[in-house]
Each structure stands twice: as structure tokens, then as C-alpha cells.
Amino acid sequence: MKDIIFDLGGVLIDWNPRHLYKKIFGSEEEMEWFLSNVCTPQWNTQQDAGRPFAQGLAVAKEKYPKYSPQIDDYFKRWDEMLGGPIKASVAVLKELKEKGYRLYALTNWSAETFPIARAKYDFLNLFDGIVVSGEERLVKPDPAIYARLLKRYELRSSNCVFIDDNAANVSEAAHLGFDAICFNGGENLRTELLRRGLL
């Protein structure tokens, strides 16, 4: 029986800093400038890789002191970036669990904020194991984090289906021997799993 590995943000959980910052900024243009120049995806990845938020916030505020309150809000109001579960893919996750598949998560997520999501979403309890980048101090698509997942749970990549919405992560998983699916919505995921005879 195949083992199935899910990414979380963008696949099962709608995480997006815009959910918060559209409340903070008066214009979409300023919000997008802030997220492209101040609290950027690359900056956020440093927290996903294990950098403490206190350090990340300090770095951003030193460079952009004018935006200090909005930078602080990235951590202080982080839970407002959660838009809720992605229902169609959570339904697929539950079906897979009912069919008896072993389910794992491999997520790029800060160790400081992941507990907030863990407490909020019961479906995370369906996983047999979760590897969080911030706890490991490694981020996808570094092959070392995939290797850690395989070793920790005694999995073989050739027996794993890997689901992620990030093309680079999917490409690396395929390179490492996983059956990799690029997530493009819950119904598309269902189609891909049906095609493989898993649903």
C-alpha cells in the first residue's frame, strides 16, 4: 500500500499573508509593495528554516523602520493569515485515511507558528507523522529534508505519493524517486489519485 505525503500550506490550509495585510494597508498597491520588498517570501522562508521570528523581525525593521508596526504584525497577528481549511483537499485526506493509507506531512513552516495551526485544525491529527521545516532547520526543496522524512518514518520514496503546490518542491521529490503530484486544487488532486487507483 502506498504512503501519501502532503504539503500543508496551499494544499490543505489556506495560508496567505494577504488575509492579514488587506486589513492593515489602505491600498492593495502598498500591501503588495510591502510583501514584495519588506516581509518577502524569501524573508519568511528564513523563519521556516529555523530563524527565530524575533531575529527576522529585527532584520526587517532595521532595513525598513517606517514599517516597524506592520512588520511586528507579521508575528503578532500571524493567526489572521490563516484563511481556513482547503475543503476539497481535506475531504480527499479524510477519504485516504478511511481507506487505510499511512499519511504524512512535510511542510515548510516556522516552529513558532506551527503550533497555532496544529491547535486550530483537527484534521492534522489524521497524519501518522509530520515533519516541520522550522523544527528541522531545513526547508524544501533541500533533499536533506526529504531524506529525514523517509528515515524517521522508515519510508521508501518509490512507495510514496508526494503532493505539493510548489513546482520546485515537486520537481525535487520526483528527482528523489517519489511519485510527485503538483497540487492544482482539490478536484484536480482527486483526479490524479483516481488515475493512480488510490481512491
Tab-separated table of C-alpha atoms in Angstrom:
chain	number	residue	atom	x	y	z
A	1	MET	CA	0.000	0.000	0.000
A	2	LYS	CA	1.309	3.438	-0.930
A	3	ASP	CA	2.304	6.024	1.679
A	4	ILE	CA	0.977	9.502	0.942
A	5	ILE	CA	2.785	12.716	1.825
A	6	PHE	CA	1.075	16.105	1.853
A	7	ASP	CA	2.386	19.626	1.944
A	8	LEU	CA	0.164	21.746	4.223
A	9	GLY	CA	0.125	25.459	3.328
A	10	GLY	CA	-1.564	25.934	-0.040
A	11	VAL	CA	-2.689	22.298	-0.184
A	12	LEU	CA	-4.733	21.655	2.969
A	13	ILE	CA	-4.575	25.054	4.694
A	14	ASP	CA	-5.208	28.424	3.047
A	15	TRP	CA	-2.272	30.411	4.450
A	16	ASN	CA	-1.692	33.790	2.879
A	17	PRO	CA	-0.293	36.975	4.497
A	18	ARG	CA	-2.739	38.968	2.352
A	19	HIS	CA	-5.591	37.768	4.582
A	20	LEU	CA	-3.995	39.916	7.310
A	21	TYR	CA	-2.424	42.767	5.377
A	22	LYS	CA	-5.521	43.708	3.395
A	23	LYS	CA	-6.914	44.807	6.807
A	24	ILE	CA	-3.784	46.823	7.574
A	25	PHE	CA	-2.990	48.672	4.354
A	26	GLY	CA	-5.294	51.209	2.747
A	27	SER	CA	-4.402	50.153	-0.782
A	28	GLU	CA	-3.637	46.868	-2.494
A	29	GLU	CA	-0.665	48.547	-4.166
A	30	GLU	CA	1.015	49.370	-0.845
A	31	MET	CA	0.244	45.891	0.524
A	32	GLU	CA	1.853	44.245	-2.495
A	33	TRP	CA	4.891	46.536	-2.254
A	34	PHE	CA	5.307	45.605	1.420
A	35	LEU	CA	5.048	41.858	0.708
A	36	SER	CA	7.437	42.135	-2.250
A	37	ASN	CA	10.058	44.289	-0.531
A	38	VAL	CA	9.779	44.109	3.273
A	39	CYS	CA	8.245	40.851	4.549
A	40	THR	CA	9.013	38.911	1.382
A	41	PRO	CA	8.569	35.181	0.722
A	42	GLN	CA	12.373	34.823	0.921
A	43	TRP	CA	12.421	36.592	4.299
A	44	ASN	CA	9.617	34.340	5.561
A	45	THR	CA	11.499	31.234	4.371
A	46	GLN	CA	14.269	32.107	6.822
A	47	GLN	CA	11.778	31.624	9.676
A	48	ASP	CA	10.598	28.387	8.025
A	49	ALA	CA	14.266	27.326	8.086
A	50	GLY	CA	14.514	27.868	11.830
A	51	ARG	CA	15.425	31.533	12.283
A	52	PRO	CA	13.572	32.882	15.349
A	53	PHE	CA	10.876	35.415	14.477
A	54	ALA	CA	12.424	37.926	16.902
A	55	GLN	CA	15.570	37.908	14.782
A	56	GLY	CA	13.681	38.053	11.475
A	57	LEU	CA	11.543	40.974	12.636
A	58	ALA	CA	14.617	42.854	13.842
A	59	VAL	CA	16.347	42.415	10.467
A	60	ALA	CA	13.297	43.732	8.593
A	61	LYS	CA	12.769	46.681	10.983
A	62	GLU	CA	16.401	47.741	10.734
A	63	LYS	CA	16.055	47.937	6.948
A	64	TYR	CA	12.527	49.425	6.888
A	65	PRO	CA	11.987	51.257	10.224
A	66	LYS	CA	8.996	53.139	8.777
A	67	TYR	CA	7.114	49.835	8.619
A	68	SER	CA	8.012	48.609	12.135
A	69	PRO	CA	4.372	48.226	13.340
A	70	GLN	CA	3.351	46.320	10.198
A	71	ILE	CA	6.459	44.116	10.443
A	72	ASP	CA	5.621	43.282	14.079
A	73	ASP	CA	2.099	42.344	12.982
A	74	TYR	CA	3.541	39.550	10.815
A	75	PHE	CA	4.173	37.586	14.006
A	76	LYS	CA	1.784	39.242	16.468
A	77	ARG	CA	-1.254	38.731	14.218
A	78	TRP	CA	0.042	35.683	12.339
A	79	ASP	CA	-3.126	33.664	13.006
A	80	GLU	CA	-5.059	36.172	10.847
A	81	MET	CA	-3.101	34.884	7.822
A	82	LEU	CA	-4.982	31.588	8.100
A	83	GLY	CA	-7.957	31.582	5.752
A	84	GLY	CA	-9.213	28.163	6.850
A	85	PRO	CA	-9.023	24.622	5.532
A	86	ILE	CA	-8.994	23.957	1.783
A	87	LYS	CA	-12.143	21.861	1.991
A	88	ALA	CA	-11.905	19.787	-1.191
A	89	SER	CA	-8.411	18.535	-0.381
A	90	VAL	CA	-9.212	17.952	3.314
A	91	ALA	CA	-12.103	15.755	2.093
A	92	VAL	CA	-9.586	13.779	-0.006
A	93	LEU	CA	-7.282	13.450	3.014
A	94	LYS	CA	-10.138	12.005	5.099
A	95	GLU	CA	-11.063	9.527	2.356
A	96	LEU	CA	-7.471	8.336	2.139
A	97	LYS	CA	-7.378	7.865	5.920
A	98	GLU	CA	-10.602	5.839	5.819
A	99	LYS	CA	-9.066	3.613	3.153
A	100	GLY	CA	-6.184	2.829	5.490
A	101	TYR	CA	-3.292	4.688	3.854
A	102	ARG	CA	-0.466	5.919	6.028
A	103	LEU	CA	-0.430	9.714	5.771
A	104	TYR	CA	2.469	12.083	6.405
A	105	ALA	CA	3.050	15.815	6.089
A	106	LEU	CA	6.241	17.545	5.006
A	107	THR	CA	5.818	21.280	5.467
A	108	ASN	CA	7.873	24.456	5.250
A	109	TRP	CA	6.589	26.178	8.391
A	110	SER	CA	8.048	28.104	11.306
A	111	ALA	CA	8.399	26.083	14.503
A	112	GLU	CA	6.974	29.092	16.382
A	113	THR	CA	3.742	29.384	14.391
A	114	PHE	CA	3.019	25.753	13.518
A	115	PRO	CA	1.518	25.043	16.981
A	116	ILE	CA	-1.156	27.705	16.233
A	117	ALA	CA	-2.261	25.802	13.120
A	118	ARG	CA	-1.957	22.452	14.920
A	119	ALA	CA	-4.375	23.623	17.634
A	120	LYS	CA	-6.785	25.117	15.083
A	121	TYR	CA	-7.191	22.255	12.585
A	122	ASP	CA	-8.297	18.845	13.876
A	123	PHE	CA	-7.568	17.145	10.557
A	124	LEU	CA	-3.827	17.481	11.294
A	125	ASN	CA	-4.385	14.653	13.795
A	126	LEU	CA	-5.046	12.314	10.845
A	127	PHE	CA	-1.343	12.245	9.999
A	128	ASP	CA	0.883	9.401	11.117
A	129	GLY	CA	3.773	11.850	11.211
A	130	ILE	CA	4.550	15.494	10.414
A	131	VAL	CA	7.975	16.924	9.584
A	132	VAL	CA	8.117	20.707	10.120
A	133	SER	CA	10.980	22.559	8.450
A	134	GLY	CA	11.418	25.058	11.280
A	135	GLU	CA	11.981	22.244	13.766
A	136	GLU	CA	14.474	20.527	11.448
A	137	ARG	CA	16.242	23.736	10.334
A	138	LEU	CA	15.917	22.533	6.746
A	139	VAL	CA	13.469	23.632	4.048
A	140	LYS	CA	12.131	22.063	0.876
A	141	PRO	CA	13.436	21.625	-1.773
A	142	ASP	CA	16.650	20.696	0.092
A	143	PRO	CA	16.962	16.921	-0.478
A	144	ALA	CA	18.071	16.533	3.159
A	145	ILE	CA	14.568	17.251	4.497
A	146	TYR	CA	13.020	14.606	2.235
A	147	ALA	CA	15.692	12.151	3.436
A	148	ARG	CA	14.851	12.983	7.048
A	149	LEU	CA	11.160	12.229	6.484
A	150	LEU	CA	12.000	8.876	4.853
A	151	LYS	CA	14.422	7.849	7.585
A	152	ARG	CA	12.251	8.949	10.510
A	153	TYR	CA	9.195	7.015	9.369
A	154	GLU	CA	11.009	4.162	7.581
A	155	LEU	CA	9.547	5.012	4.178
A	156	ARG	CA	10.819	4.367	0.657
A	157	SER	CA	10.453	7.171	-1.866
A	158	SER	CA	9.443	4.651	-4.549
A	159	ASN	CA	6.404	3.734	-2.423
A	160	CYS	CA	5.382	7.344	-1.677
A	161	VAL	CA	2.999	9.728	-3.413
A	162	PHE	CA	4.065	13.320	-2.730
A	163	ILE	CA	1.631	16.261	-3.055
A	164	ASP	CA	2.802	19.905	-3.034
A	165	ASP	CA	1.754	23.188	-4.660
A	166	ASN	CA	5.335	24.405	-5.180
A	167	ALA	CA	6.834	23.320	-8.510
A	168	ALA	CA	10.419	23.264	-7.191
A	169	ASN	CA	9.419	21.000	-4.291
A	170	VAL	CA	7.535	18.682	-6.653
A	171	SER	CA	10.463	18.555	-9.070
A	172	GLU	CA	12.920	17.650	-6.307
A	173	ALA	CA	10.579	14.952	-4.961
A	174	ALA	CA	10.309	13.429	-8.450
A	175	HIS	CA	14.103	13.546	-8.769
A	176	LEU	CA	14.362	11.632	-5.470
A	177	GLY	CA	12.031	8.880	-6.702
A	178	PHE	CA	8.676	9.973	-5.285
A	179	ASP	CA	5.519	9.809	-7.386
A	180	ALA	CA	5.087	13.594	-7.258
A	181	ILE	CA	1.847	15.493	-7.895
A	182	CYS	CA	1.780	19.274	-8.368
A	183	PHE	CA	-1.321	20.373	-6.467
A	184	ASN	CA	-3.728	22.492	-8.501
A	185	GLY	CA	-6.939	22.360	-6.455
A	186	GLY	CA	-8.826	19.640	-4.608
A	187	GLU	CA	-10.744	18.297	-7.591
A	188	ASN	CA	-7.597	18.037	-9.683
A	189	LEU	CA	-5.953	16.163	-6.803
A	190	ARG	CA	-8.875	13.754	-6.675
A	191	THR	CA	-8.485	13.140	-10.422
A	192	GLU	CA	-4.757	12.437	-10.043
A	193	LEU	CA	-5.370	9.975	-7.190
A	194	LEU	CA	-8.204	8.248	-9.037
A	195	ARG	CA	-5.905	7.868	-12.043
A	196	ARG	CA	-3.441	6.080	-9.775
A	197	GLY	CA	-6.168	3.821	-8.343
A	198	LEU	CA	-5.738	5.269	-4.844
A	199	LEU	CA	-9.328	6.484	-4.374
